[in-house]
CSV table of C-alpha atoms in Angstrom, one decimal:
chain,number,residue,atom,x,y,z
A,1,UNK,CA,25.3,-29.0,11.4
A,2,UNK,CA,27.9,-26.5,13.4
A,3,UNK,CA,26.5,-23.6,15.2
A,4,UNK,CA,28.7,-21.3,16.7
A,5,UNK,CA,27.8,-20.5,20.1
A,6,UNK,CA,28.9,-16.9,20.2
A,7,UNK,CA,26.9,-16.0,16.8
A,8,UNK,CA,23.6,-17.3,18.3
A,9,UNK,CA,24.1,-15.6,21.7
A,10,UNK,CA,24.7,-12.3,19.7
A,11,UNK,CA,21.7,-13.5,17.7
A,12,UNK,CA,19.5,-13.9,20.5
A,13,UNK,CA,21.0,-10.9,22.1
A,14,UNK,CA,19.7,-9.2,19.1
A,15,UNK,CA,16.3,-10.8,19.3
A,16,UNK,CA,16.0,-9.8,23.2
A,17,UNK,CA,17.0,-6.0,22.2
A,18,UNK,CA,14.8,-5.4,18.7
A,19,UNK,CA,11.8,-6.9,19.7
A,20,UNK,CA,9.8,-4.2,19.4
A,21,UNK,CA,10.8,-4.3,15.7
A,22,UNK,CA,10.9,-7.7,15.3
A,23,UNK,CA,7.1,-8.4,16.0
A,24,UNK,CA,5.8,-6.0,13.6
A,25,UNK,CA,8.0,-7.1,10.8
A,26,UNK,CA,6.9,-10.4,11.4
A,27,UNK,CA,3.3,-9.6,11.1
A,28,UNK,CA,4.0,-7.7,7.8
A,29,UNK,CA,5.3,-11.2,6.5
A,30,UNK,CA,3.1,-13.1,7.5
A,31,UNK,CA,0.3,-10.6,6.0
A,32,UNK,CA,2.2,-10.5,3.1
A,33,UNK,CA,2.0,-14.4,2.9
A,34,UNK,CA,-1.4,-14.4,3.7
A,35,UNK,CA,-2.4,-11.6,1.0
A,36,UNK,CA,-0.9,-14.3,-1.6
A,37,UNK,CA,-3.1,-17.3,-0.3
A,38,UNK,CA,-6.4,-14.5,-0.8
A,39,UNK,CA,-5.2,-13.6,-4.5
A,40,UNK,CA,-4.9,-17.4,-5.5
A,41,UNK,CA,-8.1,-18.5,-3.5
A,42,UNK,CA,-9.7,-15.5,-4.7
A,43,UNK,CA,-8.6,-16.2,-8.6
A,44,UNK,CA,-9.7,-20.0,-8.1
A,45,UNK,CA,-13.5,-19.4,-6.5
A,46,UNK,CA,-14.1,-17.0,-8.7
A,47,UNK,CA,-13.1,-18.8,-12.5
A,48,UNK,CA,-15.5,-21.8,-10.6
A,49,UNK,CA,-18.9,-19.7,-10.9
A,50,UNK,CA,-21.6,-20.2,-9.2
A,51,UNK,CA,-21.5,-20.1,-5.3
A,52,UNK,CA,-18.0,-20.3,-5.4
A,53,UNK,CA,-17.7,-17.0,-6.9
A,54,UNK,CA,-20.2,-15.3,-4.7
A,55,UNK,CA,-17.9,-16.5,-1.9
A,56,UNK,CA,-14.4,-15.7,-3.1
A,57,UNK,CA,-14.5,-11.8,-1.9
A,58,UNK,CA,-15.1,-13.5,1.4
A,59,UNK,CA,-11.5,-14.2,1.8
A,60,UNK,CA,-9.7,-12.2,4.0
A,61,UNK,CA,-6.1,-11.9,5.0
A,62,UNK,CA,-5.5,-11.3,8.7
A,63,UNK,CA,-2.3,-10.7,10.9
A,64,UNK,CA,-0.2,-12.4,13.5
A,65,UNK,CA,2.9,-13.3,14.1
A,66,UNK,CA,2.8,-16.6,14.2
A,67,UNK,CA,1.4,-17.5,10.8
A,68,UNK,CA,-0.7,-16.0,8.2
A,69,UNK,CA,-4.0,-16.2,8.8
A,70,UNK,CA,-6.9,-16.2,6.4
A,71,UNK,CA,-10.3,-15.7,7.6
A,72,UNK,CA,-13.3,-17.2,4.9
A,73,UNK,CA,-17.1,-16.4,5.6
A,74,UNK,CA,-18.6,-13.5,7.4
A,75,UNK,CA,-22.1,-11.9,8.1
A,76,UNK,CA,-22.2,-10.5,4.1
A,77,UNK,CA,-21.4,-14.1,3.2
A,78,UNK,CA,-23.2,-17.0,5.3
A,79,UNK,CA,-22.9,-19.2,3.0
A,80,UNK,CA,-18.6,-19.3,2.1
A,81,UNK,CA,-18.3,-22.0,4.2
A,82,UNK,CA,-20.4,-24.2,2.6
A,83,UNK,CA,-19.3,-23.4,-0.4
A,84,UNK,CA,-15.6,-24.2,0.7
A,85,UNK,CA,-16.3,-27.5,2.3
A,86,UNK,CA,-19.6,-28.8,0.7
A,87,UNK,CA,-22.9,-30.1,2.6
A,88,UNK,CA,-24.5,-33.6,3.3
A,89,UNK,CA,-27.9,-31.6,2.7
A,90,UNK,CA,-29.3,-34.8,0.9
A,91,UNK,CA,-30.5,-35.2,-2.9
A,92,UNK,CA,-33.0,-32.7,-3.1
A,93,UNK,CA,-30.9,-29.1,-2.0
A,94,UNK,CA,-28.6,-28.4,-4.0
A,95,UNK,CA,-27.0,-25.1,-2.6
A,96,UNK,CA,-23.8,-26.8,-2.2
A,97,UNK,CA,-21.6,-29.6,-3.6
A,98,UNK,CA,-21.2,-32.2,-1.8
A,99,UNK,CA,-19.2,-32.2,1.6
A,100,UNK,CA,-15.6,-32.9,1.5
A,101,UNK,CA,-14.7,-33.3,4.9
A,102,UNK,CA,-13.5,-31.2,7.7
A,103,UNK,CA,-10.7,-28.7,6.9
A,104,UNK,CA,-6.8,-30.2,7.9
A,105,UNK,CA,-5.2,-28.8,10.5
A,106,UNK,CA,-2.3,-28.1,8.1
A,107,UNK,CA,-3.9,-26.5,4.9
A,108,UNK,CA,-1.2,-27.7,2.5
A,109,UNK,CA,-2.5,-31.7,3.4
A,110,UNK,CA,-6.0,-33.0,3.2
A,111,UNK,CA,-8.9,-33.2,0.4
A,112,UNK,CA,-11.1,-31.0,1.7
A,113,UNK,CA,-12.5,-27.7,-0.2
A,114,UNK,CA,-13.2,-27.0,-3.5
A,115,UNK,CA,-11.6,-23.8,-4.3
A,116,UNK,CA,-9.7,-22.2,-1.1
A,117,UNK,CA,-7.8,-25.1,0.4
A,118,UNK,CA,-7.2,-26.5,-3.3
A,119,UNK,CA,-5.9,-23.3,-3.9
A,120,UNK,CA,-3.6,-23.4,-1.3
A,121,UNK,CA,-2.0,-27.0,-2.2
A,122,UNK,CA,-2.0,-26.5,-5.9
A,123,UNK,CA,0.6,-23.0,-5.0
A,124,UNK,CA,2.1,-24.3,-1.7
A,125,UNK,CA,6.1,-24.2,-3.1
A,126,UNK,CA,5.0,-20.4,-4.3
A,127,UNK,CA,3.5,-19.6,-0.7
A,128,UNK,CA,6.4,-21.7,1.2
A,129,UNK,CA,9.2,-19.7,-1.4
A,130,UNK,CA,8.1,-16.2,-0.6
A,131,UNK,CA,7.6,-16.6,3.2
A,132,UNK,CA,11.0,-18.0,2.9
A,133,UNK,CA,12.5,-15.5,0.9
A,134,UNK,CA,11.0,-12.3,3.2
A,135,UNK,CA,12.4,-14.2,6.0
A,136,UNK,CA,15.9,-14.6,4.9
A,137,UNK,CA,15.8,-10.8,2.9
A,138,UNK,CA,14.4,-9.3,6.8
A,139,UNK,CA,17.1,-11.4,8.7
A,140,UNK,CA,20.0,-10.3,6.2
A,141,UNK,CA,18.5,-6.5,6.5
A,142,UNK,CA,18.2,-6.4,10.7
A,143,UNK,CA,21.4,-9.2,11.6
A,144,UNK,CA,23.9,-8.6,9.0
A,145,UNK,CA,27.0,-9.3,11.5
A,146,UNK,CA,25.3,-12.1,12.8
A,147,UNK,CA,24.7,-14.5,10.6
């Protein structure tokens, strides 16, 4: 891979002197990002009935900068979580299915859940596409000498 020096000192130049701009815009992305894992978590709890569906408004798209972030649960909805990652509650109470394990650390890897992180792995190459594609359309937009 050849970089050329001078185009990533403008680039970080560029970085140093719209920051201000830059932090915000990456927020939107990653909200946007995050507004996509809701509609297809949302879509898969609720054709699942039963608690599933009672917890799929839960879902929640947050910001940062870093990452999208999705928040699941709440005080109107106690129960989400359990719904999402099952119970060892024994043979008698049945409130939830049966628990899957604890939630990966990356959400695209792992078995747990039953509707929100299955969600997320079944439309990963969607997610990963449009983060990708905001990314490259906001860096052609705000660096077009640079790159």
């Amino acid at each position: 891979m050849n970089v050329d020096a001078k185009a990533l000192k403008r680039l970080t130049r560029y970085l140093r002197k719209f920051r201000a701009e830059v932090i915000p815009e990456l927020k939107k992305i990653n909200k946007d990002t995050a507004k996509e894992v809701v509609k297809v978590g949302k879509a898969k709890g609720k054709s699942m009935g039963s608690t599933f569906k009672k917890a799929a408004p839960s879902i929640r798209a947050g910001t940062s900068a870093v990452g999208a972030v999705v928040f699941l649960g709440g005080g109107r909805w106690p129960y989400a979580i359990g719904a999402e990652l099952g119970s060892k509650q024994g043979p008698r109470k049945k409130q939830f299915e049966y628990w899957r394990g604890n939630p990966p650390l990356n959400p695209f890897d792992g078995a747990a859940g039953y509707f929100l992180f299955p969600a997320i792995r079944e439309s990963q190459q969607e997610i990963k596409t449009g983060w990708v594609k905001e990314m490259d359309d906001w860096i052609d937009r705000t660096f077009p000498a640079v790159i």
